[in-house]
Amino acid sequence: MPDAVVLLSGGLDSYTAAAMIAADGYALNALTIRYGQVHAREVEAARAVARALGVRRHTELDLDLRGIAVSALTGASAVPKDRPIDESIPSTYVPARNTIFLALALAWAETLGSSDLVIGVNALDYSGYPDCRPEFIAAFEQLATLATAKGVGGARFRVHTPLIALTKAQIVQRGLALGLDYGLTHSCYDPLPSGGPCGRCDSCVLRAAGFAQAGVPDPIVRAARG
């Protein structure tokens, strides 16, 4: 089984993307990054998801971005609630986050002798982040080939984005078809003191719409209600 390095946050999207790549015959090496996010509860979810996926390796990396990346997700401002979801770039955008994360995944992949990276970005049901677009992924693949010894040696890196053209409902349906337990995941940007979802941030709104459109209950919401 060829190795792939997957960026695993503990959220619904990264879990589904990882499972889809595993179903394609790749051995998963999961990279979870503690970057100073206010919703650090997702790191615990990433551990549970990694166990469920049976990853070959799971690395947790500390890289505090709070000193250089101003974002609501790094505590610079309050997480916005109840806003219209459109393609404007919200305050939860973390400057260059996916570029930084993919660069770290690239370093590990080259060390492992792998040419395959996996990220759960989505260009349909998303919050307007510029680093979730196909143009960005194509540019990073080119960069990866130019910037590495492996690439100079003739290898071609691929960034797998199995969710990029799916709606959130389709993502949920794909995951359920693969037998995923979404009760292990955490998506909320501003969790309640209990650890449950706030139900009002962009991530919660998109997740709720996805489960509703898929016609299935969200196990996290069901658990939070008792």
CSV table of C-alpha atoms in Angstrom, one decimal:
chain,number,residue,atom,x,y,z
A,1,MET,CA,0.0,0.0,0.0
A,2,PRO,CA,1.5,3.4,-1.0
A,3,ASP,CA,1.8,6.0,1.8
A,4,ALA,CA,-0.2,9.2,1.8
A,5,VAL,CA,0.0,12.0,4.2
A,6,VAL,CA,-3.4,13.4,5.2
A,7,LEU,CA,-4.0,16.6,7.1
A,8,LEU,CA,-6.4,15.4,9.8
A,9,SER,CA,-8.2,18.1,11.9
A,10,GLY,CA,-10.8,15.9,13.5
A,11,GLY,CA,-13.6,17.6,11.5
A,12,LEU,CA,-16.1,16.0,9.2
A,13,ASP,CA,-14.3,16.9,6.0
A,14,SER,CA,-10.8,15.7,6.8
A,15,TYR,CA,-12.3,12.4,8.2
A,16,THR,CA,-14.2,11.7,5.1
A,17,ALA,CA,-11.4,12.7,2.8
A,18,ALA,CA,-9.0,10.4,4.6
A,19,ALA,CA,-11.5,7.5,4.5
A,20,MET,CA,-12.0,7.9,0.8
A,21,ILE,CA,-8.3,7.8,0.1
A,22,ALA,CA,-7.9,4.8,2.4
A,23,ALA,CA,-10.6,3.1,0.3
A,24,ASP,CA,-8.6,3.8,-2.8
A,25,GLY,CA,-5.8,1.7,-1.3
A,26,TYR,CA,-3.5,4.2,0.4
A,27,ALA,CA,-1.9,3.7,3.8
A,28,LEU,CA,-2.7,6.8,5.9
A,29,ASN,CA,-0.1,8.9,7.8
A,30,ALA,CA,-2.1,11.6,9.6
A,31,LEU,CA,-0.8,15.0,10.5
A,32,THR,CA,-2.7,17.1,13.1
A,33,ILE,CA,-1.4,20.6,13.8
A,34,ARG,CA,-2.0,22.5,17.0
A,35,TYR,CA,-1.7,26.1,15.7
A,36,GLY,CA,-3.2,28.0,18.6
A,37,GLN,CA,-6.8,27.5,17.5
A,38,VAL,CA,-9.4,28.5,20.0
A,39,HIS,CA,-11.4,25.3,19.1
A,40,ALA,CA,-8.6,23.0,20.2
A,41,ARG,CA,-11.2,20.4,21.1
A,42,GLU,CA,-10.8,19.3,17.5
A,43,VAL,CA,-7.4,17.8,18.3
A,44,GLU,CA,-9.1,15.3,20.7
A,45,ALA,CA,-11.4,14.5,17.8
A,46,ALA,CA,-8.5,14.0,15.5
A,47,ARG,CA,-7.1,11.4,17.8
A,48,ALA,CA,-10.4,9.5,17.9
A,49,VAL,CA,-10.7,9.7,14.1
A,50,ALA,CA,-7.2,8.5,13.6
A,51,ARG,CA,-7.9,5.5,15.7
A,52,ALA,CA,-11.1,4.8,13.8
A,53,LEU,CA,-9.3,5.0,10.5
A,54,GLY,CA,-6.4,2.7,11.7
A,55,VAL,CA,-3.8,5.1,10.4
A,56,ARG,CA,-0.2,3.9,10.0
A,57,ARG,CA,1.2,6.9,11.9
A,58,HIS,CA,-0.3,9.9,13.6
A,59,THR,CA,1.9,12.9,14.2
A,60,GLU,CA,0.7,15.9,16.3
A,61,LEU,CA,2.7,19.0,15.6
A,62,ASP,CA,2.9,22.2,17.7
A,63,LEU,CA,3.1,25.3,15.5
A,64,ASP,CA,1.6,28.3,17.2
A,65,LEU,CA,0.5,30.8,14.6
A,66,ARG,CA,-1.0,33.3,16.9
A,67,GLY,CA,1.9,35.7,16.7
A,68,ILE,CA,1.7,36.0,13.0
A,69,ALA,CA,-1.7,35.0,11.8
A,70,VAL,CA,-4.6,37.2,12.8
A,71,SER,CA,-7.9,35.4,12.8
A,72,ALA,CA,-10.9,34.7,14.9
A,73,LEU,CA,-9.8,31.1,15.0
A,74,THR,CA,-6.5,32.2,16.8
A,75,GLY,CA,-8.4,34.4,19.2
A,76,ALA,CA,-7.8,37.8,17.6
A,77,SER,CA,-11.6,38.5,17.6
A,78,ALA,CA,-14.9,36.8,18.4
A,79,VAL,CA,-16.0,34.0,16.2
A,80,PRO,CA,-18.8,35.4,14.0
A,81,LYS,CA,-22.3,33.9,14.5
A,82,ASP,CA,-25.5,33.8,12.5
A,83,ARG,CA,-24.0,35.5,9.5
A,84,PRO,CA,-25.1,34.9,5.9
A,85,ILE,CA,-22.9,32.3,4.3
A,86,ASP,CA,-21.5,33.8,1.1
A,87,GLU,CA,-18.2,33.9,-0.7
A,88,SER,CA,-16.8,36.9,1.2
A,89,ILE,CA,-13.7,36.0,3.2
A,90,PRO,CA,-14.7,35.9,6.9
A,91,SER,CA,-12.7,36.7,10.0
A,92,THR,CA,-12.2,32.9,10.6
A,93,TYR,CA,-9.8,32.8,7.7
A,94,VAL,CA,-6.4,32.0,9.0
A,95,PRO,CA,-3.8,33.7,6.8
A,96,ALA,CA,-2.0,31.2,4.5
A,97,ARG,CA,-3.0,28.3,6.8
A,98,ASN,CA,-3.5,25.6,4.1
A,99,THR,CA,-0.3,26.7,2.4
A,100,ILE,CA,1.6,26.3,5.7
A,101,PHE,CA,-0.1,23.0,6.5
A,102,LEU,CA,0.5,21.5,3.1
A,103,ALA,CA,4.1,22.6,3.2
A,104,LEU,CA,4.5,20.6,6.5
A,105,ALA,CA,2.7,17.6,5.0
A,106,LEU,CA,5.0,17.9,2.0
A,107,ALA,CA,8.1,17.7,4.2
A,108,TRP,CA,6.8,14.6,5.9
A,109,ALA,CA,5.7,13.0,2.7
A,110,GLU,CA,9.1,13.5,1.1
A,111,THR,CA,10.7,12.0,4.3
A,112,LEU,CA,8.4,9.0,4.0
A,113,GLY,CA,9.2,8.6,0.3
A,114,SER,CA,5.6,9.4,-0.6
A,115,SER,CA,4.3,11.6,-3.4
A,116,ASP,CA,0.7,11.8,-2.1
A,117,LEU,CA,-0.9,14.5,0.1
A,118,VAL,CA,-4.5,14.6,1.2
A,119,ILE,CA,-6.6,17.6,2.3
A,120,GLY,CA,-10.3,17.9,2.9
A,121,VAL,CA,-10.9,21.2,1.1
A,122,ASN,CA,-14.2,21.9,-0.6
A,123,ALA,CA,-15.0,24.6,-3.2
A,124,LEU,CA,-18.8,24.4,-3.0
A,125,ASP,CA,-20.1,24.4,0.6
A,126,TYR,CA,-17.4,26.5,2.2
A,127,SER,CA,-16.9,29.8,4.0
A,128,GLY,CA,-15.1,31.7,1.3
A,129,TYR,CA,-11.5,30.7,2.1
A,130,PRO,CA,-9.2,31.4,-0.9
A,131,ASP,CA,-7.0,28.4,0.0
A,132,CYS,CA,-9.8,25.9,-0.6
A,133,ARG,CA,-10.0,26.5,-4.4
A,134,PRO,CA,-8.8,24.2,-7.2
A,135,GLU,CA,-6.5,26.9,-8.5
A,136,PHE,CA,-4.6,26.9,-5.2
A,137,ILE,CA,-4.3,23.1,-5.2
A,138,ALA,CA,-2.9,23.1,-8.7
A,139,ALA,CA,-0.4,25.8,-7.9
A,140,PHE,CA,0.7,23.9,-4.8
A,141,GLU,CA,1.3,20.7,-6.7
A,142,GLN,CA,3.5,22.7,-9.1
A,143,LEU,CA,5.4,24.2,-6.2
A,144,ALA,CA,5.9,20.8,-4.5
A,145,THR,CA,7.5,19.5,-7.6
A,146,LEU,CA,9.8,22.5,-8.0
A,147,ALA,CA,10.8,22.8,-4.3
A,148,THR,CA,11.8,19.3,-3.4
A,149,ALA,CA,14.6,16.9,-4.0
A,150,LYS,CA,12.1,14.2,-4.9
A,151,GLY,CA,10.5,16.6,-7.4
A,152,VAL,CA,13.8,17.6,-9.0
A,153,GLY,CA,14.5,13.9,-9.3
A,154,GLY,CA,11.5,13.5,-11.5
A,155,ALA,CA,8.7,12.6,-9.1
A,156,ARG,CA,5.3,14.3,-9.3
A,157,PHE,CA,3.5,15.2,-6.1
A,158,ARG,CA,-0.3,15.0,-6.0
A,159,VAL,CA,-2.6,16.8,-3.6
A,160,HIS,CA,-5.7,14.6,-3.4
A,161,THR,CA,-8.9,16.6,-2.8
A,162,PRO,CA,-11.7,14.1,-3.0
A,163,LEU,CA,-14.3,16.5,-1.6
A,164,ILE,CA,-13.5,19.5,-3.7
A,165,ALA,CA,-16.5,19.2,-6.0
A,166,LEU,CA,-19.0,17.7,-3.5
A,167,THR,CA,-21.7,19.4,-1.6
A,168,LYS,CA,-21.8,19.0,2.2
A,169,ALA,CA,-24.7,16.6,1.8
A,170,GLN,CA,-22.8,14.5,-0.7
A,171,ILE,CA,-19.8,14.5,1.7
A,172,VAL,CA,-22.0,13.2,4.5
A,173,GLN,CA,-23.5,10.5,2.2
A,174,ARG,CA,-20.1,9.4,1.0
A,175,GLY,CA,-18.9,9.0,4.6
A,176,LEU,CA,-21.9,7.1,5.8
A,177,ALA,CA,-21.6,4.8,2.8
A,178,LEU,CA,-18.0,4.1,4.1
A,179,GLY,CA,-19.4,3.4,7.5
A,180,LEU,CA,-17.9,6.5,9.2
A,181,ASP,CA,-19.0,7.4,12.7
A,182,TYR,CA,-19.5,11.2,12.6
A,183,GLY,CA,-20.1,11.2,16.3
A,184,LEU,CA,-16.3,11.1,16.7
A,185,THR,CA,-15.8,14.4,14.8
A,186,HIS,CA,-15.8,18.1,15.9
A,187,SER,CA,-16.5,20.9,13.5
A,188,CYS,CA,-17.6,23.9,15.7
A,189,TYR,CA,-15.4,27.0,15.8
A,190,ASP,CA,-16.6,28.1,19.2
A,191,PRO,CA,-17.7,25.1,21.2
A,192,LEU,CA,-19.8,25.4,24.4
A,193,PRO,CA,-18.2,24.8,27.8
A,194,SER,CA,-19.6,21.3,27.6
A,195,GLY,CA,-17.6,20.8,24.4
A,196,GLY,CA,-20.8,20.6,22.3
A,197,PRO,CA,-21.3,22.6,19.1
A,198,CYS,CA,-22.6,26.2,19.3
A,199,GLY,CA,-24.9,25.7,16.4
A,200,ARG,CA,-24.4,29.2,15.1
A,201,CYS,CA,-20.9,29.6,13.6
A,202,ASP,CA,-20.2,29.1,9.9
A,203,SER,CA,-18.9,25.6,10.4
A,204,CYS,CA,-22.0,24.5,12.5
A,205,VAL,CA,-24.4,26.1,10.0
A,206,LEU,CA,-22.7,24.3,7.0
A,207,ARG,CA,-22.6,21.0,8.8
A,208,ALA,CA,-26.3,21.2,9.9
A,209,ALA,CA,-27.3,22.0,6.3
A,210,GLY,CA,-25.3,19.0,5.0
A,211,PHE,CA,-26.9,16.5,7.4
A,212,ALA,CA,-30.4,18.0,6.8
A,213,GLN,CA,-30.0,17.8,3.0
A,214,ALA,CA,-28.6,14.3,3.3
A,215,GLY,CA,-31.8,13.4,5.3
A,216,VAL,CA,-29.9,12.0,8.3
A,217,PRO,CA,-29.5,13.2,11.9
A,218,ASP,CA,-26.2,14.6,13.1
A,219,PRO,CA,-24.9,12.3,15.9
A,220,ILE,CA,-23.1,15.2,17.6
A,221,VAL,CA,-26.3,17.3,17.9
A,222,ARG,CA,-28.3,14.3,19.0
A,223,ALA,CA,-25.7,13.6,21.8
A,224,ALA,CA,-25.7,17.3,22.9
A,225,ARG,CA,-29.4,17.2,23.3
A,226,GLY,CA,-29.1,14.2,25.6
